[in-house]
PDB file of C-alpha atoms in Angstrom:
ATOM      1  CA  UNK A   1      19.240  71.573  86.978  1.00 84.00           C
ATOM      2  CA  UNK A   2      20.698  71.340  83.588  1.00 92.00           C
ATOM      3  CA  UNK A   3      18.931  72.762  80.538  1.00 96.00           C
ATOM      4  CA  UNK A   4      20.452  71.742  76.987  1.00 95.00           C
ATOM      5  CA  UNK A   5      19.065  74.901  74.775  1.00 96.00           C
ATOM      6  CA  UNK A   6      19.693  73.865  71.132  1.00 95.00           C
ATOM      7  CA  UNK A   7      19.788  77.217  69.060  1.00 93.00           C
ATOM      8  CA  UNK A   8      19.408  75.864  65.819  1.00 95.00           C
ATOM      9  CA  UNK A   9      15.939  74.015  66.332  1.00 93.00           C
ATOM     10  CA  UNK A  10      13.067  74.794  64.664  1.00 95.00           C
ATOM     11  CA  UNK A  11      11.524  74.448  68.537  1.00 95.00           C
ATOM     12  CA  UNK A  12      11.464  77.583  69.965  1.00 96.00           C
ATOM     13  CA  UNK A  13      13.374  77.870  73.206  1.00 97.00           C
ATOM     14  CA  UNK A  14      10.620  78.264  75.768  1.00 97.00           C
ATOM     15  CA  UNK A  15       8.849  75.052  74.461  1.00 97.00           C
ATOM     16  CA  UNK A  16      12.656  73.334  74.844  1.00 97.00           C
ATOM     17  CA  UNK A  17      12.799  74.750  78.177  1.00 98.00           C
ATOM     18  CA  UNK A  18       9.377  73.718  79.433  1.00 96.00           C
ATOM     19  CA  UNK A  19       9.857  70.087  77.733  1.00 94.00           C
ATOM     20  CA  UNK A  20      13.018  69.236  79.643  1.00 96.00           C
ATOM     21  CA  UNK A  21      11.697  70.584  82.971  1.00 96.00           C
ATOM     22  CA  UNK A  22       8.419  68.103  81.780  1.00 92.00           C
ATOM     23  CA  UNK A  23      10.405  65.576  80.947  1.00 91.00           C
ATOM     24  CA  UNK A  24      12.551  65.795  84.451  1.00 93.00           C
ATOM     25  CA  UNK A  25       9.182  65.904  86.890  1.00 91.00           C
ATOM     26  CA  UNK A  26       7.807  62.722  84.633  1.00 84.00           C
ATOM     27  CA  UNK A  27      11.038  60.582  85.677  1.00 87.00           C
ATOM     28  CA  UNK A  28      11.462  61.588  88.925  1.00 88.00           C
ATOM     29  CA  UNK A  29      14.373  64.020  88.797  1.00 93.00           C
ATOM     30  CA  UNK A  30      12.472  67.073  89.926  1.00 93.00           C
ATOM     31  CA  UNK A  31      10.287  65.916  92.901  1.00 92.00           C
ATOM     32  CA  UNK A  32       6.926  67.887  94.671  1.00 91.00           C
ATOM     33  CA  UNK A  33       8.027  71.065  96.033  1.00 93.00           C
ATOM     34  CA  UNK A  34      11.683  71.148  94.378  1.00 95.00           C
ATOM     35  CA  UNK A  35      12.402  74.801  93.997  1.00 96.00           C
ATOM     36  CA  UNK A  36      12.679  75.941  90.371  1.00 97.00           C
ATOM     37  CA  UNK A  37      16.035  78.507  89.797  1.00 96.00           C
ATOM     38  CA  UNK A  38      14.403  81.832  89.558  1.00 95.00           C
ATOM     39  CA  UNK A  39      13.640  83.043  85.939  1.00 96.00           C
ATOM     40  CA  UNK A  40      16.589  85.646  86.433  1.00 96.00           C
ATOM     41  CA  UNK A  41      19.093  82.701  87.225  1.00 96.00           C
ATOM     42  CA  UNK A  42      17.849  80.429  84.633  1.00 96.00           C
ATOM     43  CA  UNK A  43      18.494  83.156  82.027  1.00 96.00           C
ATOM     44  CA  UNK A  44      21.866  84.085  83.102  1.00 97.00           C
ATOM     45  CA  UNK A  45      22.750  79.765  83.270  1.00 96.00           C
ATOM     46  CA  UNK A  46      21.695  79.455  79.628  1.00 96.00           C
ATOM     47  CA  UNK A  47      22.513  83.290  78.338  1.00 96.00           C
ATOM     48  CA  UNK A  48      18.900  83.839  77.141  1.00 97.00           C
ATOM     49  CA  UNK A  49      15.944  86.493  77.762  1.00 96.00           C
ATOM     50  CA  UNK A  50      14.299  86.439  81.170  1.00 97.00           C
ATOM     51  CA  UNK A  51      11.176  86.852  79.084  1.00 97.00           C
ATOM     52  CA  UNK A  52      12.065  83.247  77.432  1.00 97.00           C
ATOM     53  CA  UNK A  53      12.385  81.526  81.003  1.00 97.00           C
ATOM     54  CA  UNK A  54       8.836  83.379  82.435  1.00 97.00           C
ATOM     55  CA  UNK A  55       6.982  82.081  79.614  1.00 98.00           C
ATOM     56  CA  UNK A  56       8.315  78.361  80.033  1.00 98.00           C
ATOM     57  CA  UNK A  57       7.129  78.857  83.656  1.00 97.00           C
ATOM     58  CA  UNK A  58       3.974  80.567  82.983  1.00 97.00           C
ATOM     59  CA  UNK A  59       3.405  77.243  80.556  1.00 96.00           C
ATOM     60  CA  UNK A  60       4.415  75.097  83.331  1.00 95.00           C
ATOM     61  CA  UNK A  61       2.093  76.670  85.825  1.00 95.00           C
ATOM     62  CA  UNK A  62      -0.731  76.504  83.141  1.00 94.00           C
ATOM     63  CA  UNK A  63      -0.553  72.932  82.914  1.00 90.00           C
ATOM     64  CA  UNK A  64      -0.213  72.541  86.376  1.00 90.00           C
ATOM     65  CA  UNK A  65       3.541  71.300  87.029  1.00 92.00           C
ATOM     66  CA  UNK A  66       4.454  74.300  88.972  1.00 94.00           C
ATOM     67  CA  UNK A  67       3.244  76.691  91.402  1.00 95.00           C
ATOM     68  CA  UNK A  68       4.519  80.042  91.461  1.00 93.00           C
ATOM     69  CA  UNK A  69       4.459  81.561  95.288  1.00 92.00           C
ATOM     70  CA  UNK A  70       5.339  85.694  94.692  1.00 89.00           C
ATOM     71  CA  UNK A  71       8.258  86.614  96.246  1.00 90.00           C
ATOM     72  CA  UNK A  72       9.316  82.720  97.280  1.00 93.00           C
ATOM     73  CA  UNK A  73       9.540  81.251  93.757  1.00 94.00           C
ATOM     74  CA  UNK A  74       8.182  78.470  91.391  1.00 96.00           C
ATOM     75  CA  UNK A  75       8.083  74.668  92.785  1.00 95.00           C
ATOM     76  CA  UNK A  76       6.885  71.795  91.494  1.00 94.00           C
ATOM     77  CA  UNK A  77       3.517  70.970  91.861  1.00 91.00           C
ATOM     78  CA  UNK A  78       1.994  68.039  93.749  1.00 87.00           C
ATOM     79  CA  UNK A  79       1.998  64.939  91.162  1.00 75.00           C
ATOM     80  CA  UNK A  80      -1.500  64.523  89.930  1.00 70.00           C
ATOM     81  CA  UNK A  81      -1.092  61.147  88.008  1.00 69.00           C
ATOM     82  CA  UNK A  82      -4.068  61.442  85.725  1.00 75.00           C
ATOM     83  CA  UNK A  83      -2.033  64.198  84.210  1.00 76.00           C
ATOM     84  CA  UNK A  84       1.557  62.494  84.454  1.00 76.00           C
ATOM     85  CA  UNK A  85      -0.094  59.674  82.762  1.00 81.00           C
ATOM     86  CA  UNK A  86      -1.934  62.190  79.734  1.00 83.00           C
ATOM     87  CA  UNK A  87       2.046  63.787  79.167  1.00 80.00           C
ATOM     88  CA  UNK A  88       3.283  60.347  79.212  1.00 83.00           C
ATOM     89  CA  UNK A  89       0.449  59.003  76.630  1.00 90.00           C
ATOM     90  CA  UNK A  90       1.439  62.160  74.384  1.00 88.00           C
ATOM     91  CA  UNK A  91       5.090  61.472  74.208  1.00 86.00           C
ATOM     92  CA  UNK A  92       4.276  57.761  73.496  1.00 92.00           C
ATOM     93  CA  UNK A  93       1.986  58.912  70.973  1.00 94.00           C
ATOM     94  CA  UNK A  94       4.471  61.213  69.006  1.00 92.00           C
ATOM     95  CA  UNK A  95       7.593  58.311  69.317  1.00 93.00           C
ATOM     96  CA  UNK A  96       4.529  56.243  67.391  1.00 95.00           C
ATOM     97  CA  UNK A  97       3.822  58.884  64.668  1.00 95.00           C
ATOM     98  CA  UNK A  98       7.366  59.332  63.917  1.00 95.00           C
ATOM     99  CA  UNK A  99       8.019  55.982  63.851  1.00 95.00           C
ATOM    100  CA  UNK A 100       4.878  55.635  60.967  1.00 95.00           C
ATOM    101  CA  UNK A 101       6.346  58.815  59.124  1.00 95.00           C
ATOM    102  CA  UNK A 102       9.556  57.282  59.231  1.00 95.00           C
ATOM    103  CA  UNK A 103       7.966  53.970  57.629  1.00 95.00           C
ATOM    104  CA  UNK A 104       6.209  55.365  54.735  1.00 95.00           C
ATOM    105  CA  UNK A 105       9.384  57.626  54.042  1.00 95.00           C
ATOM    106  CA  UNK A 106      11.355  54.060  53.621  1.00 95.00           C
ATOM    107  CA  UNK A 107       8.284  52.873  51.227  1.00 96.00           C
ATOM    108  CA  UNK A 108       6.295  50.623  53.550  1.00 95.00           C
ATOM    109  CA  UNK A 109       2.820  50.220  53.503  1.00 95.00           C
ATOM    110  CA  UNK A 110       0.532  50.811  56.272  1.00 95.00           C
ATOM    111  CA  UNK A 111      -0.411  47.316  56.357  1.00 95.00           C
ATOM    112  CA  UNK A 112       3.295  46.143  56.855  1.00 95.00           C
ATOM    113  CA  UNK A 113       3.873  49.036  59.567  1.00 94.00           C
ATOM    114  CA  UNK A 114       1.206  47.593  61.242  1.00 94.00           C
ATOM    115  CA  UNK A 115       2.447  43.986  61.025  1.00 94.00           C
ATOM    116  CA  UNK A 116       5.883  45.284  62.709  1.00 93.00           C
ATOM    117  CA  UNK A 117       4.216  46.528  65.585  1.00 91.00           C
ATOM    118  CA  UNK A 118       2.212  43.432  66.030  1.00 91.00           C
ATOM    119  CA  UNK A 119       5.587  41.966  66.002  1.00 91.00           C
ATOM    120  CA  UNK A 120       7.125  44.070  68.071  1.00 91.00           C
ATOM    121  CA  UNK A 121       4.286  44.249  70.908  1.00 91.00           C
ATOM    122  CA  UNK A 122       4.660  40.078  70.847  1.00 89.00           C
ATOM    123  CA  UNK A 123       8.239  40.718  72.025  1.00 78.00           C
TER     124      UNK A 123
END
């Protein structure tokens, strides 16, 4: 599993962690009951605190991605698609806001933002 940690972002590196292992289960890479490296692993692989890694997990398992079996380790949960299609709603979502931020930065109305993506959803 590879985990790109990106020390100078304002994201602290549990969220980055438990973004990438989201992002992996909602394409396919990680499958149901693919075994997660332990939390002691993980933090030796990318040099951080073991205390970083368990919260990602503990986030994971809160949102139900993972299960955590004492004593086995973490897998990935069974796919429940209501909430693969709520995480994949929320990254469309925040693609969209950037995408209006980065509009009105440039000096475009809302009006003309909104005639681009009329545009755009033609295509």
């Amino acid at each position: 599993m590879k985990i790109i940690i990106n020390h100078s972002s304002m994201v602290p590196i549990y969220e980055q962690i438990t973004d990438q292992i989201k992002t992996m289960i909602l394409d396919g890479t990680l499958k149901e009951n693919d075994n997660l490296p332990s939390v002691r692993t993980l933090s030796r692989e990318l040099k951080i605190s073991a205390l970083t890694v368990k919260k990602a997990y503990d986030n994971l398992e809160q949102e139900g991605f993972t299960v955590t079996i004492h004593g086995k380790g973490t897998y990935i949960a069974a796919a429940n698609q209501e909430r693969m299609l709520e995480e994949q709603k929320k990254e469309v979502e925040a693609a969209l806001e950037l995408a209006i931020e980065k509009g009105r930065r440039c000096g475009l109305r809302d009006s003309e933002i909104e005639e681009l993506f009329h545009l755009i959803l033609e295509d």
